[in-house]
PDB file of C-alpha atoms in Angstrom:
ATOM      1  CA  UNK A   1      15.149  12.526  -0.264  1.00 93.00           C
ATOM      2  CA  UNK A   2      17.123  11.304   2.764  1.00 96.00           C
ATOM      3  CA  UNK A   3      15.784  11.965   6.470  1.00 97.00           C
ATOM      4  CA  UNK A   4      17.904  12.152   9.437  1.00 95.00           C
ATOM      5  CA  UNK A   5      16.592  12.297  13.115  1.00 95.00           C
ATOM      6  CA  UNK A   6      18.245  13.251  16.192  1.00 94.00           C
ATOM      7  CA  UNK A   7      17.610  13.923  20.109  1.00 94.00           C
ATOM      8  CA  UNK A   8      16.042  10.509  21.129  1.00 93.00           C
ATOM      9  CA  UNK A   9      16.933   8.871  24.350  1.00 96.00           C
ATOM     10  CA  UNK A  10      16.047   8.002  27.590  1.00 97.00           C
ATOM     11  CA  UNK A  11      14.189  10.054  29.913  1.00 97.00           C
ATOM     12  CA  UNK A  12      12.211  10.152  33.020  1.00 97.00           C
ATOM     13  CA  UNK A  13       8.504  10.924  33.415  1.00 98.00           C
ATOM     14  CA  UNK A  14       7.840  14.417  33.994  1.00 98.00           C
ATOM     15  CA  UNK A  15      11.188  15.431  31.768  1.00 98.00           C
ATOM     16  CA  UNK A  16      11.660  16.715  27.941  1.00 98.00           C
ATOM     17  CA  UNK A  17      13.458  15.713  25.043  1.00 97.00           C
ATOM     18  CA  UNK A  18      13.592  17.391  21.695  1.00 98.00           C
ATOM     19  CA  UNK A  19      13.451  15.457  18.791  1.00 98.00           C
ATOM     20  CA  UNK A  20      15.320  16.652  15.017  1.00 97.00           C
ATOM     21  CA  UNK A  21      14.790  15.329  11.592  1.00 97.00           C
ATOM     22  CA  UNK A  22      16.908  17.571   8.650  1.00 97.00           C
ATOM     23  CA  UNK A  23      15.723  16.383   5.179  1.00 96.00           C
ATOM     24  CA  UNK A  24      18.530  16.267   2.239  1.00 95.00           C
ATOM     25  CA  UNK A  25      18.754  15.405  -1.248  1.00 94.00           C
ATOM     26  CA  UNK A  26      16.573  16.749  -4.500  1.00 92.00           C
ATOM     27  CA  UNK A  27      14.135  19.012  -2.865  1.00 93.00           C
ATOM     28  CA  UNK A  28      11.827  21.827  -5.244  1.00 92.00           C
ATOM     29  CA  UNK A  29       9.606  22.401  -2.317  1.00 92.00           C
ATOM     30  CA  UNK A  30       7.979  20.769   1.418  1.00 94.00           C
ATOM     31  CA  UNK A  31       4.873  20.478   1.480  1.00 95.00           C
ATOM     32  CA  UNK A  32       4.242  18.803   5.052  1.00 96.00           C
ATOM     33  CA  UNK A  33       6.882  17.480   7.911  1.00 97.00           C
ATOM     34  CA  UNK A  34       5.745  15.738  10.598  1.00 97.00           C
ATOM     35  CA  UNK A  35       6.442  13.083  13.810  1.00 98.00           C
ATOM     36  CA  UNK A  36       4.787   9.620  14.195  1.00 98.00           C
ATOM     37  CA  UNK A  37       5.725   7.285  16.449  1.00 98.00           C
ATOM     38  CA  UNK A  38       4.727   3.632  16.952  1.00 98.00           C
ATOM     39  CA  UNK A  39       4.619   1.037  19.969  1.00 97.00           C
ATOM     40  CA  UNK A  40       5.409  -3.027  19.470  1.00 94.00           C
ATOM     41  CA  UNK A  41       2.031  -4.332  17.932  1.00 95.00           C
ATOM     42  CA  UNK A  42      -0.112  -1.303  17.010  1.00 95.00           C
ATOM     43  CA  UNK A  43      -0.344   1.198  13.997  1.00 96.00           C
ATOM     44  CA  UNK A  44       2.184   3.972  13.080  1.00 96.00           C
ATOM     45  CA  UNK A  45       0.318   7.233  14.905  1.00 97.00           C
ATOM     46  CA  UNK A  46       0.368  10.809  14.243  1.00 98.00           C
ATOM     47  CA  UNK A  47       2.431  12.967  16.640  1.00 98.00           C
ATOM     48  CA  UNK A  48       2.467  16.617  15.307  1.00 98.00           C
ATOM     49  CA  UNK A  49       2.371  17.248  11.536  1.00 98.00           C
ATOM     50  CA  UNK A  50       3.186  21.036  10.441  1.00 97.00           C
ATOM     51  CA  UNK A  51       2.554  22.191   6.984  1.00 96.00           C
ATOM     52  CA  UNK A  52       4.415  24.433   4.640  1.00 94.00           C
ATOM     53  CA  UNK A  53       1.772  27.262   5.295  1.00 94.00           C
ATOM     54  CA  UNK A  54       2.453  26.938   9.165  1.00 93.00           C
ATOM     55  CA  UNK A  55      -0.940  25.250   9.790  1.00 97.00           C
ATOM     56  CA  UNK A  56       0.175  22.488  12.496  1.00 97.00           C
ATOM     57  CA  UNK A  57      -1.731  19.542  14.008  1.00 97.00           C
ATOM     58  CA  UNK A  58      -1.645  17.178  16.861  1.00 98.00           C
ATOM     59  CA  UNK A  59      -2.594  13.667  18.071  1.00 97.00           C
ATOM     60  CA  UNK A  60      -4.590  14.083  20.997  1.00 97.00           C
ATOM     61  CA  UNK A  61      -2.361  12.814  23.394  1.00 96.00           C
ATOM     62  CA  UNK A  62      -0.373  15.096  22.979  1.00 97.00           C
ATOM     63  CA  UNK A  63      -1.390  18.188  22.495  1.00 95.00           C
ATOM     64  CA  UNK A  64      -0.553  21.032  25.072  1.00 93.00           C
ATOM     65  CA  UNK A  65       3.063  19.105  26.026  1.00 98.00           C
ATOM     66  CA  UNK A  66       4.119  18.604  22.382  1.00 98.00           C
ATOM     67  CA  UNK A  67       5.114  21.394  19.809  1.00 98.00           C
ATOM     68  CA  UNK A  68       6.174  20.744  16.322  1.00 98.00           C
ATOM     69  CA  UNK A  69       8.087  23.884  14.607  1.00 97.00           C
ATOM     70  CA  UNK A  70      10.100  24.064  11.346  1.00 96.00           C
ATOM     71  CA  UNK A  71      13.286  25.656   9.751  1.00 95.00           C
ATOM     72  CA  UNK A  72      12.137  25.997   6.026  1.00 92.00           C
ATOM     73  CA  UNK A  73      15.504  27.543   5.157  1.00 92.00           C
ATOM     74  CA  UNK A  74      17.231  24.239   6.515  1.00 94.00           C
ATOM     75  CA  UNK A  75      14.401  21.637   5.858  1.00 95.00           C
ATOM     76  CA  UNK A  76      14.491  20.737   9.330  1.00 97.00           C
ATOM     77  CA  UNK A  77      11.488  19.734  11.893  1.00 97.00           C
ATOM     78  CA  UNK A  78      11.970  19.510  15.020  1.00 98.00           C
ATOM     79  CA  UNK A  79       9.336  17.942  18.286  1.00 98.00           C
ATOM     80  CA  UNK A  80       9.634  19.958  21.687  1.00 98.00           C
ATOM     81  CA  UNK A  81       7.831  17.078  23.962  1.00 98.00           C
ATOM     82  CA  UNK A  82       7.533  18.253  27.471  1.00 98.00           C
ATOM     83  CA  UNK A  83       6.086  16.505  30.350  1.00 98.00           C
ATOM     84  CA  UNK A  84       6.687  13.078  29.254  1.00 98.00           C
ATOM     85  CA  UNK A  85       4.714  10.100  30.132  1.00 98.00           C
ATOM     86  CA  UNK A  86       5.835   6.577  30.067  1.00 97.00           C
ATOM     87  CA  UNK A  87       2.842   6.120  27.284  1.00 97.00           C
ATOM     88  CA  UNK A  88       5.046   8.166  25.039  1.00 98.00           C
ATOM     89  CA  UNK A  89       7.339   5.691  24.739  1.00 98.00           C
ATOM     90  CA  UNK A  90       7.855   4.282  21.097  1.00 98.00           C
ATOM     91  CA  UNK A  91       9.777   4.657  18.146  1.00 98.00           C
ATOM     92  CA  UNK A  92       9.752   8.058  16.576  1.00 98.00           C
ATOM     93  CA  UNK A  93       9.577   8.003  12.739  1.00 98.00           C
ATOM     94  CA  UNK A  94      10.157  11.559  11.037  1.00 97.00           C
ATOM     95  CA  UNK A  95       8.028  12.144   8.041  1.00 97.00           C
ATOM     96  CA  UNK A  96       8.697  14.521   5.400  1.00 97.00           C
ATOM     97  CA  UNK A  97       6.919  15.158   1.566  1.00 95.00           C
ATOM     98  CA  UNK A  98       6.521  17.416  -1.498  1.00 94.00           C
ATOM     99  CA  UNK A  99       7.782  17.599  -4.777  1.00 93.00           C
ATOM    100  CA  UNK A 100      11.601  17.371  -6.121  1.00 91.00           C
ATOM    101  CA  UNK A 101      11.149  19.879  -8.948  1.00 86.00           C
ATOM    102  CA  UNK A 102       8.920  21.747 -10.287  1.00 78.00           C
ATOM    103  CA  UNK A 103       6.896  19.338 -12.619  1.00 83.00           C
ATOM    104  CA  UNK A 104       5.370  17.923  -9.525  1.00 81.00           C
ATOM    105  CA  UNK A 105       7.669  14.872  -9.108  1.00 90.00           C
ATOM    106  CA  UNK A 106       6.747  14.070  -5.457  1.00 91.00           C
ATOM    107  CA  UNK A 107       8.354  12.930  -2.464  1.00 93.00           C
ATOM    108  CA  UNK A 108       6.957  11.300   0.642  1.00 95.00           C
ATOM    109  CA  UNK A 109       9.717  10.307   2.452  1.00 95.00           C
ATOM    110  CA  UNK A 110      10.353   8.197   6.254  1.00 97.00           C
ATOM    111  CA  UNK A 111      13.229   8.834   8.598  1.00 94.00           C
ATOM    112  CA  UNK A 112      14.580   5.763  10.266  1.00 92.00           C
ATOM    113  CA  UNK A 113      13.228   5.875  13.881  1.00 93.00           C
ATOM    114  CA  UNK A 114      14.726   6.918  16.681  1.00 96.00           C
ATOM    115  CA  UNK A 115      13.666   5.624  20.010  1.00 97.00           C
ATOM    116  CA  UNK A 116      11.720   7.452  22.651  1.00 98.00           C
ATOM    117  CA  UNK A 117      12.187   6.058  26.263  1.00 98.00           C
ATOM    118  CA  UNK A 118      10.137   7.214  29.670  1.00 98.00           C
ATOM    119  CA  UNK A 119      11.101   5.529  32.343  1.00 96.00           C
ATOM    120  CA  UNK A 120      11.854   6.144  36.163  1.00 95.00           C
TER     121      UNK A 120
END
């Protein structure tokens, strides 16, 4: 299962960007998509994770100026981040699993990363 991102960039604090990741290839069902990002020298962290039943779930930096939605028809994700700080820069990675058929051969697949820039 392939993962493309789109909508990263450079923005200034106080703006938005939205962030898309469309998953292709062998896919029987999603289980979970979700955004993580990571800075030079720390650990990969969770964004905003959504699950197939709707449930989502944020880092807590985040919350209240992220929102994570889905298009199940189109296996799509996509991260609404409003008010952005310069601490949200990083790399955004796009993370997407489940199962290819229906004899539970999973997926957990990464996106390349797409960089997030705040800046003034």
């Amino acid at each position: 299962v392939q993962l493309q991102a789109f909508g990263g960039g450079l923005v200034q604090p106080g703006g938005s960007l939205r962030l898309s990741c469309v998953a292709s290839g062998t896919i029987f069902s999603i289980t979970s998509m979700g955004w993580y990002r990571q800075t030079p020298g720390n650990q990969r962290e969770l964004v905003a994770l959504v699950t197939s039943g709707g449930s989502t779930r944020y880092g807590e930096s985040v919350k209240a100026r992220f929102t994570i939605s889905r298009d199940a028809a189109e296996n799509t994700v996509y991260l609404q981040m409003n008010s952005l700080k310069p601490e949200d820069t990083a790399v955004y990675y796009c993370n997407v699993d489940g199962f290819k058929d229906s004899h539970y051969c999973s997926f957990d697949s990464w996106g390349p990363g797409t960089q997030v820039t705040v800046s003034s």
